[in-house]
């Protein structure tokens, strides 16, 4: 809240910035990490190609749906996500739905 109030973070400006810039700006803030920034891009800004690699539910769902036997590590999940470009956000939502429906 302080960053918004003192002008260090302009939420309106984030709507016109590319994904990498938004993530960089958000992660400058204490307590905001890559996962939070990715989920902000996905859920608030509704960006079409977000794949939050650090999300445990996503990793578990991918392992189950793809019958991997083990939950993929971050680097493996990144590679798996490439097949869903440029609509990784839709794939994320579907995997989350699977996770919540189990």
Backbone atoms as SQL, in Angstrom:
CREATE TABLE atoms (id INTEGER PRIMARY KEY, chain TEXT, resi INTEGER, resn TEXT, atom TEXT, x REAL, y REAL, z REAL);
INSERT INTO atoms VALUES
  (1, 'A', 1, 'UNK', 'N', 0.824, -1.190, 0.000),
  (2, 'A', 1, 'UNK', 'CA', 0.000, 0.000, 0.000),
  (3, 'A', 1, 'UNK', 'C', 0.866, 1.250, 0.000),
  (4, 'A', 2, 'UNK', 'N', 1.984, 1.204, 0.733),
  (5, 'A', 2, 'UNK', 'CA', 2.862, 2.374, 0.784),
  (6, 'A', 2, 'UNK', 'C', 3.399, 2.712, -0.602),
  (7, 'A', 3, 'UNK', 'N', 3.753, 1.694, -1.370),
  (8, 'A', 3, 'UNK', 'CA', 4.307, 1.927, -2.704),
  (9, 'A', 3, 'UNK', 'C', 3.300, 2.620, -3.610),
  (10, 'A', 4, 'UNK', 'N', 2.041, 2.289, -3.460),
  (11, 'A', 4, 'UNK', 'CA', 0.990, 2.929, -4.260),
  (12, 'A', 4, 'UNK', 'C', 0.775, 4.357, -3.779),
  (13, 'A', 5, 'UNK', 'N', 0.674, 4.527, -2.472),
  (14, 'A', 5, 'UNK', 'CA', 0.413, 5.852, -1.906),
  (15, 'A', 5, 'UNK', 'C', 1.542, 6.841, -2.160),
  (16, 'A', 6, 'UNK', 'N', 2.795, 6.376, -2.109),
  (17, 'A', 6, 'UNK', 'CA', 3.903, 7.309, -2.328),
  (18, 'A', 6, 'UNK', 'C', 4.336, 7.392, -3.791),
  (19, 'A', 7, 'UNK', 'N', 3.621, 6.693, -4.677),
  (20, 'A', 7, 'UNK', 'CA', 3.883, 6.800, -6.109),
  (21, 'A', 7, 'UNK', 'C', 4.959, 5.888, -6.650),
  (22, 'A', 8, 'UNK', 'N', 5.494, 4.997, -5.818),
  (23, 'A', 8, 'UNK', 'CA', 6.511, 4.063, -6.307),
  (24, 'A', 8, 'UNK', 'C', 5.915, 2.989, -7.214),
  (25, 'A', 9, 'UNK', 'N', 4.629, 2.736, -7.070),
  (26, 'A', 9, 'UNK', 'CA', 3.950, 1.736, -7.895),
  (27, 'A', 9, 'UNK', 'C', 2.673, 2.339, -8.455),
  (28, 'A', 10, 'UNK', 'N', 2.576, 2.340, -9.777),
  (29, 'A', 10, 'UNK', 'CA', 1.393, 2.858, -10.466),
  (30, 'A', 10, 'UNK', 'C', 0.655, 1.667, -11.075),
  (31, 'A', 11, 'UNK', 'N', -0.393, 1.222, -10.407),
  (32, 'A', 11, 'UNK', 'CA', -1.136, 0.050, -10.877),
  (33, 'A', 11, 'UNK', 'C', -1.736, 0.273, -12.257),
  (34, 'A', 12, 'UNK', 'N', -2.180, 1.471, -12.541),
  (35, 'A', 12, 'UNK', 'CA', -2.756, 1.775, -13.857),
  (36, 'A', 12, 'UNK', 'C', -1.701, 1.627, -14.952),
  (37, 'A', 13, 'UNK', 'N', -0.492, 2.056, -14.675),
  (38, 'A', 13, 'UNK', 'CA', 0.586, 1.944, -15.664),
  (39, 'A', 13, 'UNK', 'C', 0.911, 0.486, -15.972),
  (40, 'A', 14, 'UNK', 'N', 0.733, -0.387, -14.993),
  (41, 'A', 14, 'UNK', 'CA', 1.025, -1.806, -15.214),
  (42, 'A', 14, 'UNK', 'C', 0.154, -2.402, -16.315),
  (43, 'A', 15, 'UNK', 'N', -1.031, -1.851, -16.504),
  (44, 'A', 15, 'UNK', 'CA', -1.952, -2.413, -17.498),
  (45, 'A', 15, 'UNK', 'C', -1.426, -2.288, -18.923),
  (46, 'A', 16, 'UNK', 'N', -0.518, -1.349, -19.164),
  (47, 'A', 16, 'UNK', 'CA', 0.002, -1.139, -20.520),
  (48, 'A', 16, 'UNK', 'C', 1.429, -1.658, -20.693),
  (49, 'A', 17, 'UNK', 'N', 2.012, -2.172, -19.630),
  (50, 'A', 17, 'UNK', 'CA', 3.390, -2.654, -19.704),
  (51, 'A', 17, 'UNK', 'C', 3.430, -4.136, -20.064),
  (52, 'A', 18, 'UNK', 'N', 4.558, -4.556, -20.648),
  (53, 'A', 18, 'UNK', 'CA', 4.702, -5.968, -21.012),
  (54, 'A', 18, 'UNK', 'C', 4.866, -6.815, -19.750),
  (55, 'A', 19, 'UNK', 'N', 4.678, -8.110, -19.905),
  (56, 'A', 19, 'UNK', 'CA', 4.688, -9.034, -18.768),
  (57, 'A', 19, 'UNK', 'C', 5.981, -8.957, -17.951),
  (58, 'A', 20, 'UNK', 'N', 7.116, -8.902, -18.630),
  (59, 'A', 20, 'UNK', 'CA', 8.395, -8.884, -17.925),
  (60, 'A', 20, 'UNK', 'C', 8.553, -7.613, -17.097),
  (61, 'A', 21, 'UNK', 'N', 8.122, -6.482, -17.649),
  (62, 'A', 21, 'UNK', 'CA', 8.211, -5.216, -16.919),
  (63, 'A', 21, 'UNK', 'C', 7.314, -5.241, -15.693),
  (64, 'A', 22, 'UNK', 'N', 6.100, -5.744, -15.857),
  (65, 'A', 22, 'UNK', 'CA', 5.176, -5.829, -14.721),
  (66, 'A', 22, 'UNK', 'C', 5.781, -6.705, -13.633),
  (67, 'A', 23, 'UNK', 'N', 6.301, -7.852, -14.015),
  (68, 'A', 23, 'UNK', 'CA', 6.887, -8.748, -13.020),
  (69, 'A', 23, 'UNK', 'C', 8.068, -8.079, -12.324),
  (70, 'A', 24, 'UNK', 'N', 8.905, -7.407, -13.076),
  (71, 'A', 24, 'UNK', 'CA', 10.059, -6.725, -12.490),
  (72, 'A', 24, 'UNK', 'C', 9.618, -5.641, -11.503),
  (73, 'A', 25, 'UNK', 'N', 8.612, -4.845, -11.889),
  (74, 'A', 25, 'UNK', 'CA', 8.124, -3.772, -11.014),
  (75, 'A', 25, 'UNK', 'C', 7.505, -4.329, -9.738),
  (76, 'A', 26, 'UNK', 'N', 6.725, -5.376, -9.867),
  (77, 'A', 26, 'UNK', 'CA', 6.070, -5.943, -8.690),
  (78, 'A', 26, 'UNK', 'C', 7.063, -6.597, -7.736),
  (79, 'A', 27, 'UNK', 'N', 8.042, -7.302, -8.285),
  (80, 'A', 27, 'UNK', 'CA', 8.984, -8.013, -7.413),
  (81, 'A', 27, 'UNK', 'C', 9.997, -7.083, -6.748),
  (82, 'A', 28, 'UNK', 'N', 10.003, -5.820, -7.116),
  (83, 'A', 28, 'UNK', 'CA', 10.820, -4.835, -6.395),
  (84, 'A', 28, 'UNK', 'C', 10.269, -4.604, -4.992),
  (85, 'A', 29, 'UNK', 'N', 8.993, -4.896, -4.821),
  (86, 'A', 29, 'UNK', 'CA', 8.325, -4.636, -3.548),
  (87, 'A', 29, 'UNK', 'C', 8.585, -5.767, -2.556),
  (88, 'A', 30, 'UNK', 'N', 8.830, -5.405, -1.318),
  (89, 'A', 30, 'UNK', 'CA', 9.030, -6.390, -0.260),
  (90, 'A', 30, 'UNK', 'C', 7.783, -7.262, -0.126),
  (91, 'A', 31, 'UNK', 'N', 7.995, -8.569, -0.125),
  (92, 'A', 31, 'UNK', 'CA', 6.889, -9.503, 0.041),
  (93, 'A', 31, 'UNK', 'C', 6.249, -9.964, -1.252),
  (94, 'A', 32, 'UNK', 'N', 6.650, -9.380, -2.369),
  (95, 'A', 32, 'UNK', 'CA', 6.114, -9.789, -3.673),
  (96, 'A', 32, 'UNK', 'C', 7.212, -10.559, -4.398),
  (97, 'A', 33, 'UNK', 'N', 6.943, -11.836, -4.633),
  (98, 'A', 33, 'UNK', 'CA', 7.907, -12.669, -5.339),
  (99, 'A', 33, 'UNK', 'C', 7.406, -13.012, -6.733),
  (100, 'A', 34, 'UNK', 'N', 8.145, -13.844, -7.436),
  (101, 'A', 34, 'UNK', 'CA', 7.766, -14.219, -8.798),
  (102, 'A', 34, 'UNK', 'C', 6.374, -14.850, -8.895),
  (103, 'A', 35, 'UNK', 'N', 6.032, -15.724, -7.942),
  (104, 'A', 35, 'UNK', 'CA', 4.720, -16.366, -7.999),
  (105, 'A', 35, 'UNK', 'C', 3.607, -15.326, -7.897),
  (106, 'A', 36, 'UNK', 'N', 3.699, -14.428, -6.942),
  (107, 'A', 36, 'UNK', 'CA', 2.673, -13.399, -6.763),
  (108, 'A', 36, 'UNK', 'C', 2.566, -12.527, -8.006),
  (109, 'A', 37, 'UNK', 'N', 3.696, -12.156, -8.575),
  (110, 'A', 37, 'UNK', 'CA', 3.688, -11.325, -9.780),
  (111, 'A', 37, 'UNK', 'C', 3.024, -12.065, -10.945),
  (112, 'A', 38, 'UNK', 'N', 3.349, -13.344, -11.098),
  (113, 'A', 38, 'UNK', 'CA', 2.736, -14.130, -12.184),
  (114, 'A', 38, 'UNK', 'C', 1.226, -14.244, -11.992),
  (115, 'A', 39, 'UNK', 'N', 0.798, -14.499, -10.772),
  (116, 'A', 39, 'UNK', 'CA', -0.632, -14.635, -10.517),
  (117, 'A', 39, 'UNK', 'C', -1.339, -13.289, -10.699),
  (118, 'A', 40, 'UNK', 'N', -0.680, -12.189, -10.389),
  (119, 'A', 40, 'UNK', 'CA', -1.245, -10.862, -10.657),
  (120, 'A', 40, 'UNK', 'C', -1.451, -10.687, -12.167),
  (121, 'A', 41, 'UNK', 'N', -0.443, -11.061, -12.940),
  (122, 'A', 41, 'UNK', 'CA', -0.558, -10.982, -14.401),
  (123, 'A', 41, 'UNK', 'C', -1.706, -11.849, -14.913),
  (124, 'A', 42, 'UNK', 'N', -1.835, -13.020, -14.349),
  (125, 'A', 42, 'UNK', 'CA', -2.847, -13.984, -14.775),
  (126, 'A', 42, 'UNK', 'C', -4.257, -13.576, -14.361),
  (127, 'A', 43, 'UNK', 'N', -4.423, -13.257, -13.100),
  (128, 'A', 43, 'UNK', 'CA', -5.765, -13.045, -12.553),
  (129, 'A', 43, 'UNK', 'C', -6.252, -11.595, -12.623),
  (130, 'A', 44, 'UNK', 'N', -5.363, -10.641, -12.430),
  (131, 'A', 44, 'UNK', 'CA', -5.774, -9.235, -12.413),
  (132, 'A', 44, 'UNK', 'C', -5.679, -8.623, -13.805),
  (133, 'A', 45, 'UNK', 'N', -4.529, -8.789, -14.438),
  (134, 'A', 45, 'UNK', 'CA', -4.345, -8.192, -15.763),
  (135, 'A', 45, 'UNK', 'C', -4.834, -9.091, -16.894),
  (136, 'A', 46, 'UNK', 'N', -5.163, -10.330, -16.554),
  (137, 'A', 46, 'UNK', 'CA', -5.717, -11.295, -17.518),
  (138, 'A', 46, 'UNK', 'C', -4.844, -11.476, -18.763),
  (139, 'A', 47, 'UNK', 'N', -3.576, -11.613, -18.522),
  (140, 'A', 47, 'UNK', 'CA', -2.641, -11.832, -19.628),
  (141, 'A', 47, 'UNK', 'C', -2.812, -13.259, -20.144),
  (142, 'A', 48, 'UNK', 'N', -2.706, -13.468, -21.452),
  (143, 'A', 48, 'UNK', 'CA', -3.038, -14.771, -22.040),
  (144, 'A', 48, 'UNK', 'C', -1.960, -15.849, -21.949),
  (145, 'A', 49, 'UNK', 'N', -0.728, -15.474, -21.637),
  (146, 'A', 49, 'UNK', 'CA', 0.349, -16.461, -21.731),
  (147, 'A', 49, 'UNK', 'C', 1.190, -16.515, -20.451),
  (148, 'A', 50, 'UNK', 'N', 0.525, -16.767, -19.335),
  (149, 'A', 50, 'UNK', 'CA', 1.217, -16.829, -18.047),
  (150, 'A', 50, 'UNK', 'C', 1.214, -18.269, -17.533),
  (151, 'A', 51, 'UNK', 'N', 2.376, -18.721, -17.114),
  (152, 'A', 51, 'UNK', 'CA', 2.579, -20.090, -16.622),
  (153, 'A', 51, 'UNK', 'C', 3.338, -19.977, -15.299),
  (154, 'A', 52, 'UNK', 'N', 2.630, -19.938, -14.169),
  (155, 'A', 52, 'UNK', 'CA', 3.280, -19.712, -12.873),
  (156, 'A', 52, 'UNK', 'C', 4.014, -20.948, -12.353),
  (157, 'A', 53, 'UNK', 'N', 5.234, -21.102, -12.804),
  (158, 'A', 53, 'UNK', 'CA', 6.034, -22.292, -12.524),
  (159, 'A', 53, 'UNK', 'C', 6.139, -22.605, -11.032),
  (160, 'A', 54, 'UNK', 'N', 6.148, -21.603, -10.178),
  (161, 'A', 54, 'UNK', 'CA', 6.278, -21.843, -8.750),
  (162, 'A', 54, 'UNK', 'C', 4.998, -22.272, -8.057),
  (163, 'A', 55, 'UNK', 'N', 3.948, -22.499, -8.812),
  (164, 'A', 55, 'UNK', 'CA', 2.656, -22.851, -8.227),
  (165, 'A', 55, 'UNK', 'C', 2.569, -24.358, -7.992),
  (166, 'A', 56, 'UNK', 'N', 2.444, -24.743, -6.743),
  (167, 'A', 56, 'UNK', 'CA', 2.413, -26.174, -6.385),
  (168, 'A', 56, 'UNK', 'C', 1.200, -26.884, -6.979),
  (169, 'A', 57, 'UNK', 'N', 0.040, -26.245, -6.942),
  (170, 'A', 57, 'UNK', 'CA', -1.163, -26.876, -7.495),
  (171, 'A', 57, 'UNK', 'C', -1.000, -27.134, -8.989),
  (172, 'A', 58, 'UNK', 'N', -0.400, -26.206, -9.700),
  (173, 'A', 58, 'UNK', 'CA', -0.157, -26.395, -11.132),
  (174, 'A', 58, 'UNK', 'C', 0.757, -27.595, -11.355),
  (175, 'A', 59, 'UNK', 'N', 1.837, -27.663, -10.601),
  (176, 'A', 59, 'UNK', 'CA', 2.791, -28.764, -10.764),
  (177, 'A', 59, 'UNK', 'C', 2.154, -30.116, -10.456),
  (178, 'A', 60, 'UNK', 'N', 1.374, -30.183, -9.387),
  (179, 'A', 60, 'UNK', 'CA', 0.707, -31.440, -9.015),
  (180, 'A', 60, 'UNK', 'C', -0.300, -31.840, -10.087),
  (181, 'A', 61, 'UNK', 'N', -1.081, -30.890, -10.564),
  (182, 'A', 61, 'UNK', 'CA', -2.084, -31.191, -11.590),
  (183, 'A', 61, 'UNK', 'C', -1.434, -31.650, -12.886),
  (184, 'A', 62, 'UNK', 'N', -0.359, -31.001, -13.290),
  (185, 'A', 62, 'UNK', 'CA', 0.358, -31.417, -14.499),
  (186, 'A', 62, 'UNK', 'C', 0.842, -32.856, -14.335),
  (187, 'A', 63, 'UNK', 'N', 1.397, -33.177, -13.180),
  (188, 'A', 63, 'UNK', 'CA', 1.881, -34.540, -12.928),
  (189, 'A', 63, 'UNK', 'C', 0.753, -35.552, -13.032),
  (190, 'A', 64, 'UNK', 'N', -0.410, -35.205, -12.484),
  (191, 'A', 64, 'UNK', 'CA', -1.546, -36.131, -12.510),
  (192, 'A', 64, 'UNK', 'C', -2.119, -36.282, -13.917),
  (193, 'A', 65, 'UNK', 'N', -2.392, -35.173, -14.569),
  (194, 'A', 65, 'UNK', 'CA', -3.012, -35.217, -15.902),
  (195, 'A', 65, 'UNK', 'C', -2.096, -35.906, -16.907),
  (196, 'A', 66, 'UNK', 'N', -0.818, -35.616, -16.830),
  (197, 'A', 66, 'UNK', 'CA', 0.139, -36.188, -17.777),
  (198, 'A', 66, 'UNK', 'C', 0.713, -37.521, -17.291),
  (199, 'A', 67, 'UNK', 'N', 0.226, -37.981, -16.133),
  (200, 'A', 67, 'UNK', 'CA', 0.658, -39.260, -15.560),
  (201, 'A', 67, 'UNK', 'C', 2.187, -39.373, -15.514),
  (202, 'A', 68, 'UNK', 'N', 2.805, -38.366, -14.918),
  (203, 'A', 68, 'UNK', 'CA', 4.264, -38.307, -14.872),
  (204, 'A', 68, 'UNK', 'C', 4.874, -39.192, -13.789),
  (205, 'A', 69, 'UNK', 'N', 4.095, -39.520, -12.774),
  (206, 'A', 69, 'UNK', 'CA', 4.630, -40.330, -11.688),
  (207, 'A', 69, 'UNK', 'C', 5.235, -39.502, -10.573),
  (208, 'A', 70, 'UNK', 'N', 5.860, -38.399, -10.912),
  (209, 'A', 70, 'UNK', 'CA', 6.405, -37.477, -9.910),
  (210, 'A', 70, 'UNK', 'C', 6.039, -36.050, -10.305),
  (211, 'A', 71, 'UNK', 'N', 5.993, -35.195, -9.315),
  (212, 'A', 71, 'UNK', 'CA', 5.693, -33.781, -9.564),
  (213, 'A', 71, 'UNK', 'C', 6.911, -33.150, -10.234),
  (214, 'A', 72, 'UNK', 'N', 6.714, -32.483, -11.371),
  (215, 'A', 72, 'UNK', 'CA', 7.857, -31.894, -12.076),
  (216, 'A', 72, 'UNK', 'C', 8.497, -30.753, -11.289),
  (217, 'A', 73, 'UNK', 'N', 9.808, -30.662, -11.397),
  (218, 'A', 73, 'UNK', 'CA', 10.551, -29.549, -10.810),
  (219, 'A', 73, 'UNK', 'C', 10.324, -28.320, -11.690),
  (220, 'A', 74, 'UNK', 'N', 10.740, -27.170, -11.203),
  (221, 'A', 74, 'UNK', 'CA', 10.498, -25.905, -11.904),
  (222, 'A', 74, 'UNK', 'C', 11.011, -25.928, -13.343),
  (223, 'A', 75, 'UNK', 'N', 12.223, -26.422, -13.546),
  (224, 'A', 75, 'UNK', 'CA', 12.767, -26.433, -14.904),
  (225, 'A', 75, 'UNK', 'C', 11.982, -27.375, -15.814),
  (226, 'A', 76, 'UNK', 'N', 11.533, -28.488, -15.274),
  (227, 'A', 76, 'UNK', 'CA', 10.722, -29.429, -16.053),
  (228, 'A', 76, 'UNK', 'C', 9.353, -28.832, -16.362),
  (229, 'A', 77, 'UNK', 'N', 8.765, -28.153, -15.387),
  (230, 'A', 77, 'UNK', 'CA', 7.456, -27.534, -15.585),
  (231, 'A', 77, 'UNK', 'C', 7.538, -26.426, -16.630),
  (232, 'A', 78, 'UNK', 'N', 8.645, -25.710, -16.646),
  (233, 'A', 78, 'UNK', 'CA', 8.857, -24.669, -17.659),
  (234, 'A', 78, 'UNK', 'C', 8.838, -25.282, -19.053),
  (235, 'A', 79, 'UNK', 'N', 9.531, -26.379, -19.226),
  (236, 'A', 79, 'UNK', 'CA', 9.581, -27.056, -20.530),
  (237, 'A', 79, 'UNK', 'C', 8.197, -27.567, -20.918),
  (238, 'A', 80, 'UNK', 'N', 7.496, -28.172, -19.978),
  (239, 'A', 80, 'UNK', 'CA', 6.147, -28.678, -20.251),
  (240, 'A', 80, 'UNK', 'C', 5.231, -27.538, -20.683),
  (241, 'A', 81, 'UNK', 'N', 5.352, -26.398, -20.044),
  (242, 'A', 81, 'UNK', 'CA', 4.500, -25.253, -20.352),
  (243, 'A', 81, 'UNK', 'C', 4.671, -24.708, -21.757),
  (244, 'A', 82, 'UNK', 'N', 5.819, -24.943, -22.355),
  (245, 'A', 82, 'UNK', 'CA', 6.072, -24.413, -23.700),
  (246, 'A', 82, 'UNK', 'C', 5.045, -24.903, -24.723),
  (247, 'A', 83, 'UNK', 'N', 4.528, -26.109, -24.546),
  (248, 'A', 83, 'UNK', 'CA', 3.571, -26.650, -25.517),
  (249, 'A', 83, 'UNK', 'C', 2.242, -25.904, -25.508),
  (250, 'A', 84, 'UNK', 'N', 2.015, -25.114, -24.476),
  (251, 'A', 84, 'UNK', 'CA', 0.741, -24.395, -24.368),
  (252, 'A', 84, 'UNK', 'C', 0.833, -22.940, -24.817),
  (253, 'A', 85, 'UNK', 'N', 2.012, -22.491, -25.236),
  (254, 'A', 85, 'UNK', 'CA', 2.151, -21.125, -25.754),
  (255, 'A', 85, 'UNK', 'C', 1.284, -20.962, -26.982),
  (256, 'A', 86, 'UNK', 'N', 0.682, -19.873, -27.235),
  (257, 'A', 86, 'UNK', 'CA', 0.693, -18.615, -26.491),
  (258, 'A', 86, 'UNK', 'C', -0.495, -18.487, -25.529),
  (259, 'A', 87, 'UNK', 'N', -1.054, -19.616, -25.119),
  (260, 'A', 87, 'UNK', 'CA', -2.244, -19.581, -24.251),
  (261, 'A', 87, 'UNK', 'C', -2.011, -20.343, -22.951),
  (262, 'A', 88, 'UNK', 'N', -0.863, -20.139, -22.355),
  (263, 'A', 88, 'UNK', 'CA', -0.546, -20.861, -21.121),
  (264, 'A', 88, 'UNK', 'C', -1.478, -20.485, -19.973),
  (265, 'A', 89, 'UNK', 'N', -2.042, -19.290, -20.019),
  (266, 'A', 89, 'UNK', 'CA', -2.988, -18.903, -18.959),
  (267, 'A', 89, 'UNK', 'C', -4.210, -19.810, -18.971),
  (268, 'A', 90, 'UNK', 'N', -4.721, -20.109, -20.153),
  (269, 'A', 90, 'UNK', 'CA', -5.874, -21.007, -20.256),
  (270, 'A', 90, 'UNK', 'C', -5.500, -22.393, -19.738),
  (271, 'A', 91, 'UNK', 'N', -4.324, -22.866, -20.109),
  (272, 'A', 91, 'UNK', 'CA', -3.865, -24.170, -19.623),
  (273, 'A', 91, 'UNK', 'C', -3.726, -24.155, -18.103),
  (274, 'A', 92, 'UNK', 'N', -3.213, -23.073, -17.558),
  (275, 'A', 92, 'UNK', 'CA', -3.078, -22.946, -16.102),
  (276, 'A', 92, 'UNK', 'C', -4.432, -23.079, -15.430),
  (277, 'A', 93, 'UNK', 'N', -5.425, -22.368, -15.953),
  (278, 'A', 93, 'UNK', 'CA', -6.769, -22.440, -15.371),
  (279, 'A', 93, 'UNK', 'C', -7.328, -23.863, -15.441),
  (280, 'A', 94, 'UNK', 'N', -7.098, -24.537, -16.550),
  (281, 'A', 94, 'UNK', 'CA', -7.595, -25.910, -16.685),
  (282, 'A', 94, 'UNK', 'C', -6.897, -26.858, -15.709),
  (283, 'A', 95, 'UNK', 'N', -5.601, -26.710, -15.575),
  (284, 'A', 95, 'UNK', 'CA', -4.882, -27.544, -14.608),
  (285, 'A', 95, 'UNK', 'C', -5.330, -27.229, -13.185),
  (286, 'A', 96, 'UNK', 'N', -5.540, -25.963, -12.862),
  (287, 'A', 96, 'UNK', 'CA', -6.040, -25.606, -11.532),
  (288, 'A', 96, 'UNK', 'C', -7.420, -26.213, -11.296),
  (289, 'A', 97, 'UNK', 'N', -8.258, -26.191, -12.326),
  (290, 'A', 97, 'UNK', 'CA', -9.591, -26.793, -12.199),
  (291, 'A', 97, 'UNK', 'C', -9.458, -28.284, -11.869),
  (292, 'A', 98, 'UNK', 'N', -8.568, -28.948, -12.585),
  (293, 'A', 98, 'UNK', 'CA', -8.330, -30.367, -12.291),
  (294, 'A', 98, 'UNK', 'C', -7.907, -30.536, -10.830),
  (295, 'A', 99, 'UNK', 'N', -6.966, -29.728, -10.393),
  (296, 'A', 99, 'UNK', 'CA', -6.455, -29.831, -9.022),
  (297, 'A', 99, 'UNK', 'C', -7.571, -29.653, -7.996),
  (298, 'A', 100, 'UNK', 'N', -8.433, -28.677, -8.221),
  (299, 'A', 100, 'UNK', 'CA', -9.516, -28.393, -7.274),
  (300, 'A', 100, 'UNK', 'C', -10.645, -29.418, -7.346),
  (301, 'A', 101, 'UNK', 'N', -10.699, -30.191, -8.427),
  (302, 'A', 101, 'UNK', 'CA', -11.766, -31.175, -8.620),
  (303, 'A', 101, 'UNK', 'C', -11.375, -32.570, -8.147),
  (304, 'A', 102, 'UNK', 'N', -10.161, -32.746, -7.692),
  (305, 'A', 102, 'UNK', 'CA', -9.712, -34.083, -7.316),
  (306, 'A', 102, 'UNK', 'C', -10.284, -34.546, -6.009);
